[in-house]
Structures are given as C-alpha cells and as structure tokens.
Coordinates of C-alpha atoms and ligand atoms in Angstrom, one line a residue:
X5 CA 83.2 130.1 111.3
X6 CA 80.1 128.0 110.7
X7 CA 80.4 124.3 111.5
X8 CA 78.7 121.8 109.3
X9 CA 80.1 118.3 109.2
X10 CA 78.9 115.1 107.7
X11 CA 77.8 112.5 110.3
X12 CA 80.6 110.9 112.2
X13 CA 81.2 108.8 115.3
X14 CA 81.2 110.3 118.8
X15 CA 84.9 109.6 119.2
X16 CA 88.0 110.1 117.1
X17 CA 89.9 106.9 117.8
X18 CA 90.8 105.7 114.4
X19 CA 90.3 107.3 111.0
X20 CA 89.0 104.1 109.6
X21 CA 85.9 104.6 111.7
X22 CA 85.2 107.9 109.9
X23 CA 83.9 107.9 106.3
X24 CA 85.8 109.8 103.6
X25 CA 83.4 112.8 103.4
X26 CA 83.9 113.3 107.2
X27 CA 87.7 113.1 106.9
X28 CA 87.6 115.4 103.9
X29 CA 85.5 117.9 105.9
X30 CA 88.1 117.8 108.7
X31 CA 90.8 118.6 106.2
X32 CA 88.9 121.5 104.8
X33 CA 88.2 122.8 108.3
X34 CA 91.9 122.4 109.2
X35 CA 93.0 124.4 106.1
X36 CA 90.6 127.1 107.2
X37 CA 92.1 127.1 110.7
X38 CA 95.5 127.4 109.1
X39 CA 94.4 130.6 107.3
X40 CA 92.6 132.0 110.3
X41 CA 94.0 130.7 113.6
X42 CA 91.7 132.3 116.2
X43 CA 88.0 131.4 116.6
X44 CA 85.4 130.6 119.2
X45 CA 84.4 127.0 118.3
X46 CA 85.5 125.8 121.8
X47 CA 84.4 128.9 123.8
X48 CA 83.7 127.7 127.3
X49 CA 84.7 124.2 126.5
X50 CA 87.4 122.1 128.1
X51 CA 89.6 119.1 127.2
X52 CA 91.4 116.7 129.5
X53 CA 94.7 115.5 127.8
X54 CA 95.7 112.2 129.5
X55 CA 99.3 111.3 128.8
X56 CA 100.8 108.0 129.8
X57 CA 103.9 108.7 127.6
X58 CA 106.0 111.8 126.7
X59 CA 105.1 114.2 124.0
X60 CA 106.3 117.5 122.5
X61 CA 104.0 118.1 119.5
X62 CA 100.8 116.5 120.6
X63 CA 100.7 118.1 124.0
X64 CA 101.7 121.6 122.9
X65 CA 99.5 121.6 119.8
X66 CA 96.4 120.4 121.6
X67 CA 96.8 122.9 124.5
X68 CA 97.5 125.8 122.1
X69 CA 94.7 124.7 119.7
X70 CA 92.2 124.6 122.5
X71 CA 93.3 128.1 123.7
X72 CA 93.1 129.5 120.1
X73 CA 89.5 128.4 119.8
X74 CA 88.5 129.9 123.2
X75 CA 88.7 126.6 125.2
X76 CA 91.0 125.3 127.9
X77 CA 93.1 122.2 128.3
X78 CA 94.0 120.3 131.4
X79 CA 97.0 117.9 131.1
X80 CA 97.2 114.8 133.3
X81 CA 99.9 112.2 133.7
X82 CA 98.5 109.2 135.6
X83 CA 101.1 107.7 137.9
X84 CA 103.0 111.0 138.0
X85 CA 100.7 113.9 138.7
X86 CA 97.4 111.9 138.8
X87 CA 96.6 108.6 140.4
X88 CA 97.7 105.3 138.7
X89 CA 94.7 103.8 136.9
X90 CA 93.4 100.2 136.7
X91 CA 91.9 99.1 133.4
X92 CA 91.1 95.4 134.0
X93 CA 87.5 94.7 134.8
X94 CA 86.6 92.6 137.8
X95 CA 90.1 92.7 139.2
X96 CA 91.1 92.9 142.9
X97 CA 92.9 96.2 143.0
X98 CA 95.7 95.3 145.4
X99 CA 98.5 96.5 143.2
X100 CA 99.8 99.9 142.2
X101 CA 96.6 101.4 140.8
X102 CA 94.6 103.7 143.1
X103 CA 91.5 104.0 141.0
X104 CA 89.6 102.4 138.2
X105 CA 89.0 103.7 134.7
X106 CA 85.2 103.2 135.4
X107 CA 85.5 106.1 137.9
X108 CA 88.3 108.1 136.1
X109 CA 86.5 108.4 132.7
X110 CA 83.1 109.2 134.3
X111 CA 84.5 111.8 136.7
X112 CA 86.5 113.5 133.9
X113 CA 83.3 113.5 131.8
X114 CA 81.6 115.5 134.5
X115 CA 84.3 118.2 134.2
X116 CA 85.3 118.4 130.5
X117 CA 83.8 118.3 127.0
X118 CA 86.5 116.1 125.4
X119 CA 89.1 113.6 126.6
X120 CA 92.4 112.9 124.7
X121 CA 94.4 109.8 125.5
X122 CA 98.0 108.9 124.7
X123 CA 98.9 105.3 125.8
X124 CA 101.7 103.5 124.0
X125 CA 102.1 99.7 124.0
X126 CA 103.9 98.1 126.9
X127 CA 106.2 96.2 124.4
X128 CA 105.9 92.9 126.2
X129 CA 103.1 91.0 124.5
X130 CA 101.6 92.3 121.3
X131 CA 98.5 90.1 121.7
X132 CA 97.8 92.3 124.7
X133 CA 98.9 95.6 123.3
X134 CA 96.9 95.2 120.1
X135 CA 93.7 95.3 122.2
X136 CA 94.4 99.0 122.9
X137 CA 92.8 98.5 126.4
X138 CA 93.6 102.0 127.8
X139 CA 92.0 103.9 124.9
X140 CA 89.1 101.5 124.7
X141 CA 88.6 101.8 128.5
X142 CA 88.3 105.6 128.2
X143 CA 85.9 105.3 125.3
X144 CA 83.8 102.7 127.1
X145 CA 83.3 104.7 130.3
X146 CA 83.5 108.3 129.1
X147 CA 80.3 110.1 128.4
X148 CA 82.1 112.7 126.3
X149 CA 84.0 112.3 123.0
X150 CA 87.4 110.7 123.2
X151 CA 90.4 111.5 121.0
X152 CA 93.3 109.2 120.3
X153 CA 96.5 111.0 120.9
X154 CA 98.5 107.9 119.8
X155 CA 98.1 104.4 121.0
X156 CA 98.4 101.7 118.4
X157 CA 97.4 104.1 115.7
X158 CA 98.0 107.9 115.5
X159 CA 94.9 109.4 113.6
X160 CA 95.8 113.0 114.3
X161 CA 99.2 112.5 112.7
X162 CA 97.4 110.9 109.7
X163 CA 95.3 114.0 109.1
X164 CA 98.4 116.3 109.4
X165 CA 100.3 114.1 107.0
X166 CA 97.5 114.1 104.4
X167 CA 97.0 117.8 104.7
X168 CA 100.7 118.4 104.2
X169 CA 100.8 116.1 101.1
X170 CA 97.7 117.8 99.7
X171 CA 99.3 121.2 100.1
X172 CA 102.6 120.0 98.6
X173 CA 101.0 118.5 95.5
X174 CA 98.0 120.7 95.0
X175 CA 98.3 123.9 97.1
X176 CA 96.3 125.1 100.0
X177 CA 92.9 124.8 98.2
X178 CA 93.5 121.3 97.0
X179 CA 91.2 118.4 97.7
X180 CA 93.7 115.7 98.9
X181 CA 91.2 113.0 97.8
X182 CA 91.8 113.9 94.2
X183 CA 95.4 115.2 94.3
X184 CA 96.9 112.1 95.9
X185 CA 95.2 109.3 94.0
X186 CA 97.8 107.2 92.1
X187 CA 100.9 108.8 93.8
X188 CA 103.6 106.2 94.5
X189 CA 103.9 106.2 98.3
X190 CA 106.8 104.5 100.0
X191 CA 106.4 103.8 103.7
X192 CA 109.9 102.8 104.8
X193 CA 111.1 101.3 108.0
X194 CA 114.2 103.0 109.3
X195 CA 116.9 102.0 111.8
X196 CA 116.6 103.2 115.4
X197 CA 118.6 101.7 118.3
X198 CA 115.4 100.8 120.2
X199 CA 112.2 99.1 119.1
X200 CA 109.5 101.7 118.6
X201 CA 105.7 101.7 118.4
X202 CA 104.0 100.6 115.2
X203 CA 101.3 103.2 115.5
X204 CA 102.5 105.7 112.9
X205 CA 103.3 102.9 110.5
X206 CA 99.8 101.4 111.0
X207 CA 98.4 104.8 110.5
X208 CA 100.4 105.7 107.4
X209 CA 99.4 102.4 105.8
X210 CA 95.7 103.1 106.7
X211 CA 95.5 106.7 105.4
X212 CA 97.7 106.2 102.3
X213 CA 95.5 103.4 101.0
X214 CA 92.4 105.3 102.1
X215 CA 93.4 108.1 99.7
X216 CA 94.0 105.8 96.8
X217 CA 97.8 105.9 96.6
X218 CA 100.0 103.1 95.2
X219 CA 101.6 102.1 98.5
X220 CA 104.8 100.2 99.0
X221 CA 105.6 99.0 102.5
X222 CA 109.4 98.7 102.6
X223 CA 110.8 96.9 105.6
X224 CA 113.9 94.7 106.4
X225 CA 112.3 91.2 106.5
X226 CA 108.8 89.7 106.6
X227 CA 109.0 89.9 110.4
X228 CA 108.6 93.6 110.2
X229 CA 105.3 93.5 108.4
X230 CA 102.6 95.2 110.4
X231 CA 99.8 93.5 112.3
X232 CA 97.5 91.6 110.0
X233 CA 94.6 93.8 111.1
X234 CA 96.3 96.8 109.4
X235 CA 97.7 94.8 106.4
X236 CA 94.1 93.5 105.7
X237 CA 92.7 97.0 106.3
X238 CA 95.1 98.3 103.6
X239 CA 94.0 95.6 101.2
X240 CA 90.4 96.4 101.9
X241 CA 91.1 100.1 101.3
X242 CA 92.7 99.4 98.0
X243 CA 89.7 97.4 97.0
X244 CA 87.4 100.3 98.0
X245 CA 89.4 103.3 97.0
X246 CA 91.7 102.2 94.2
X247 CA 95.5 102.3 94.3
X248 CA 97.6 99.3 95.2
X249 CA 99.6 97.7 98.0
X250 CA 103.0 96.0 97.6
X251 CA 105.7 94.8 100.0
X252 CA 109.4 95.2 99.4
X253 CA 112.6 94.4 101.3
X254 CA 114.8 96.1 98.7
X255 CA 115.3 99.8 99.2
X256 CA 116.6 100.5 95.7
X257 CA 113.6 98.9 94.0
X258 CA 111.1 100.5 96.5
X259 CA 112.5 104.1 96.1
X260 CA 112.6 104.0 92.3
X261 CA 110.0 106.4 91.0
X262 CA 108.5 107.2 94.3
X263 CA 106.5 110.5 94.7
X264 CA 106.3 110.3 98.5
X265 CA 108.7 108.8 101.0
X266 CA 107.4 108.5 104.6
X267 CA 109.8 107.1 107.2
X268 CA 109.2 105.4 110.5
X269 CA 111.0 102.9 112.7
X270 CA 109.1 100.2 114.5
X271 CA 109.7 96.9 116.4
X272 CA 109.1 93.6 114.8
X273 CA 105.9 92.1 116.2
X274 CA 107.2 88.5 116.6
X275 CA 109.9 89.8 118.9
X276 CA 107.7 91.6 121.5
X277 CA 109.0 90.7 124.9
X278 CA 112.3 89.3 123.6
X279 CA 113.9 92.3 122.0
X280 CA 117.4 91.1 122.5
X281 CA 116.8 88.6 119.8
X282 CA 115.5 91.3 117.4
X283 CA 118.6 93.6 118.0
X284 CA 120.9 91.8 115.5
X285 CA 118.4 92.0 112.7
X286 CA 117.7 95.6 113.5
X287 CA 121.4 96.4 113.6
X288 CA 122.0 94.7 110.2
X289 CA 119.6 97.2 108.6
X290 CA 121.1 100.5 109.5
X291 CA 121.4 101.1 105.8
X292 CA 117.6 101.7 105.6
X293 CA 118.4 105.3 106.6
X294 CA 116.8 107.8 104.3
X295 CA 119.7 109.4 102.5
X296 CA 120.4 111.5 99.4
X297 CA 121.4 108.4 97.3
X298 CA 118.0 106.8 97.9
X299 CA 116.1 110.0 97.4
X300 CA 117.9 110.4 94.1
X301 CA 116.2 107.3 92.8
X302 CA 112.7 108.8 93.3
X303 CA 110.5 111.0 91.2
X304 CA 111.8 114.1 93.1
X305 CA 109.8 112.7 96.0
X306 CA 108.7 114.7 99.0
X307 CA 109.9 113.3 102.3
X308 CA 108.3 113.4 105.7
X309 CA 108.4 111.9 109.2
X310 CA 106.1 112.3 112.2
X311 CA 108.9 113.4 114.4
X312 CA 110.7 113.1 116.8
X313 CA 113.6 111.9 114.5
X314 CA 117.2 111.0 115.3
X315 CA 119.2 112.8 112.6
X316 CA 121.8 110.7 110.7
X317 CA 120.2 107.5 112.1
X318 CA 116.7 107.6 110.5
X319 CA 117.4 110.3 107.9
X320 CA 120.5 112.3 107.0
X321 CA 121.0 116.0 107.7
X322 CA 121.0 116.5 103.9
X323 CA 117.5 115.0 103.5
X324 CA 116.1 116.7 106.6
X325 CA 117.4 120.1 105.4
X326 CA 116.4 119.6 101.8
X327 CA 113.4 121.4 100.2
X328 CA 111.9 117.9 99.8
X329 CA 111.4 117.6 103.5
X330 CA 107.9 118.6 104.7
X331 CA 108.2 117.2 108.3
X332 CA 108.0 120.7 109.8
X333 CA 104.9 121.5 107.7
X334 CA 103.3 118.2 108.8
X335 CA 104.1 119.0 112.5
X336 CA 102.5 122.4 112.1
X337 CA 99.5 120.8 110.6
X338 CA 98.9 118.9 113.8
X339 CA 97.7 122.1 115.3
X340 CA 95.2 122.8 112.5
X341 CA 93.8 119.3 112.1
X342 CA 93.3 118.8 115.9
X343 CA 91.4 122.1 116.1
X344 CA 89.2 120.7 113.3
X345 CA 88.7 117.4 115.2
X346 CA 87.9 119.2 118.5
X347 CA 85.5 121.6 116.9
X348 CA 83.7 118.8 115.0
X349 CA 83.3 116.6 118.1
X350 CA 82.1 119.5 120.2
X351 CA 79.7 120.8 117.6
X352 CA 78.1 117.4 117.2
X353 CA 77.1 117.4 120.9
X354 CA 73.7 118.7 122.1
Ligands
CP13 N1 104.5 113.1 116.3 C1 104.1 113.2 117.6 O1 103.1 112.7 118.0 O2 105.0 113.9 118.3 P1 105.0 113.9 120.0 O3 105.4 112.5 120.4 O4 106.1 114.9 120.3 O5 103.7 114.3 120.5

C-alpha cells in the first residue's frame, strides 16, 4: 500500500491540529485498511502504549493494529508495571514518583518509533486537568511522534466515529466531508452514577462541527456545558466549515428531526472536586437515557456511543440492539483508523 499523506504535525494529539485534507486522508487510508487488514507499513517498527487508566478497545486495537502492519507494541502501566512518573518541572522528587518524564519520554524514544498515551483527568481541579500535563509532557520530551489514546480529548475515537457515520450515510467509498454536511447531530449527555471524563464529548463537539454538521449539545443544565475552549472551538469550526451549533436542555426538542444521536455521560466542570454536590443534579436527570421513545422523535437517526456503555442506564437494550445502533461498527473502526494514524506518523519520519 503506497503512503502519501498531506503535510501534518509530528504528533496526533488533537484532530484540531490536523487540517481537513490530512484528516480526510486518514479516513481514506482507514477505509483501505478495513478492506485489506494486513500490510507492512509498520514493518520493524514499535510503539509504546502508556496507559495510566483502564482500556479494552484502545489497548487491544492498537496492539492488534501494530501486529497486522508488521510492527510490535509494548504496553506499560506506570505505577503498576512501570515506575511512577513525575511531570512537574523543577520539583523535588521526594514523593511517590521514581523518575521524571524528561527521562521516561527520551528513553522510550530511543527504543520505539511511536508513543501512545492514555491519561484521564484526576477529577479534583479542572483548571489543572485542562492543561493535559501528562500528554503534553510526553510530547515535549519525546523525540518520536506521540498519539493521544484519550486524555481530555479522544481523537482516535473521533476518526472512528466519523468513518462509521460516513459508511452509514454514504457507503464504504463515501467522502464523509461531503456526506455529513448539514446532518442534524445531537450530542446528548446521559446519566451515569459517577462523573466521567469530558474527553469524548469535547471530541464529538470538535469533529461534528469540523465536518459541517448542525450540532445540538443536549445537557441537563448550563453547568454541563463543556469547557469554553471546546465551545469556542465549535463556534470557530462552524464559522470555518458551515453547519451550526445550538444548546438545548430539552430532550424532546433536541431529538426532533435528528439524523445522528451520539451519547456520552460527563461530569459538570464547576463541580470538580466536590462531586457530592453534583450528585443530586445528576440523579435528577436519569431520564436523559437514550430510549425508543426519544429515538422515535428523530429522522430515523443512527445512534452511537464510544463504549463502554452501561445498558439501561445510558441507553436501553432496545436502542443498543436496534439496527440504528452503530456502536460496534464505530468500535471496529478504531482498529482501522489507528492503523492509518500509525502508518502516517511513521511514514513522515526520515
Ligand atoms: N472507547 C474507548 O476508548 O474504549 P476503551 O476505554 O475500552 O479503550
């Protein structure tokens, strides 16, 4: 398979850093990998996958994807099977951390061709978490490309999502850039007993507006709006790529006429570090579950979720088992888009 990509950054940290031709090229390459799984784009290459948090899809699809392209993946869990890492600069390391990111990233760069990093927020102080210090630390000190495996955005999930939507509306050969323009896209908050990461919601808002859709962000109250960085990004994307952005706290109004329903639960940013005060608001909005009644209001919408998903909490069995649900397709696409990302990043290196 020949590899020609438009120019792109060294790292894959956030899709917003990549221009549309480069993202479209990744999607085209991913579709090709879906048709023909095996290749040699990573022959003799290695990737370190650094997980600070659990994973089913990301870990397995990256490991398998590297293998299918002739490469090899090493999985590390700092603090479990690798030394705990310090990320602050200039600090006296007399706490739990045994080594500094300045050494970790540079040593790994001597061994591998790519580094993937998963590091969720700590959920205590959003002003700290929004700095994405772990990912930024790896990107700063690594001398090989770094891939975001989900921190405060989830760019690999975005690509898998867009590929699945393009396939649904236009078939395997479709250009999502044209197919998705003007679709009514509802990003709905759903109930979950615990506050979750905003990463997938930030990402959904980013990529749906990037691809020119008419996006509605449906959430219980204004406190569940996403960080202004991502709200403003969405407005900027609308200005640059067309489509629209609206906010709703009314499920019936938001679902009406929707072409796409994408669900995710997340914690309200003003309550970081005092989640017991958020719990009553969260508990009062269990009815934001994606169910057959709400889906019946849509324009025969397709439904998806990044997974993992608690059935009959976030979405009903009937929705998950309906032909409208493409969550499994989207999960499969993680494998294909990540192979495209790894191949593109490696091919761009001397
Ligand atoms: N969607 C996703 O990233 O799944 P995992 O958390 O299982 O990797």
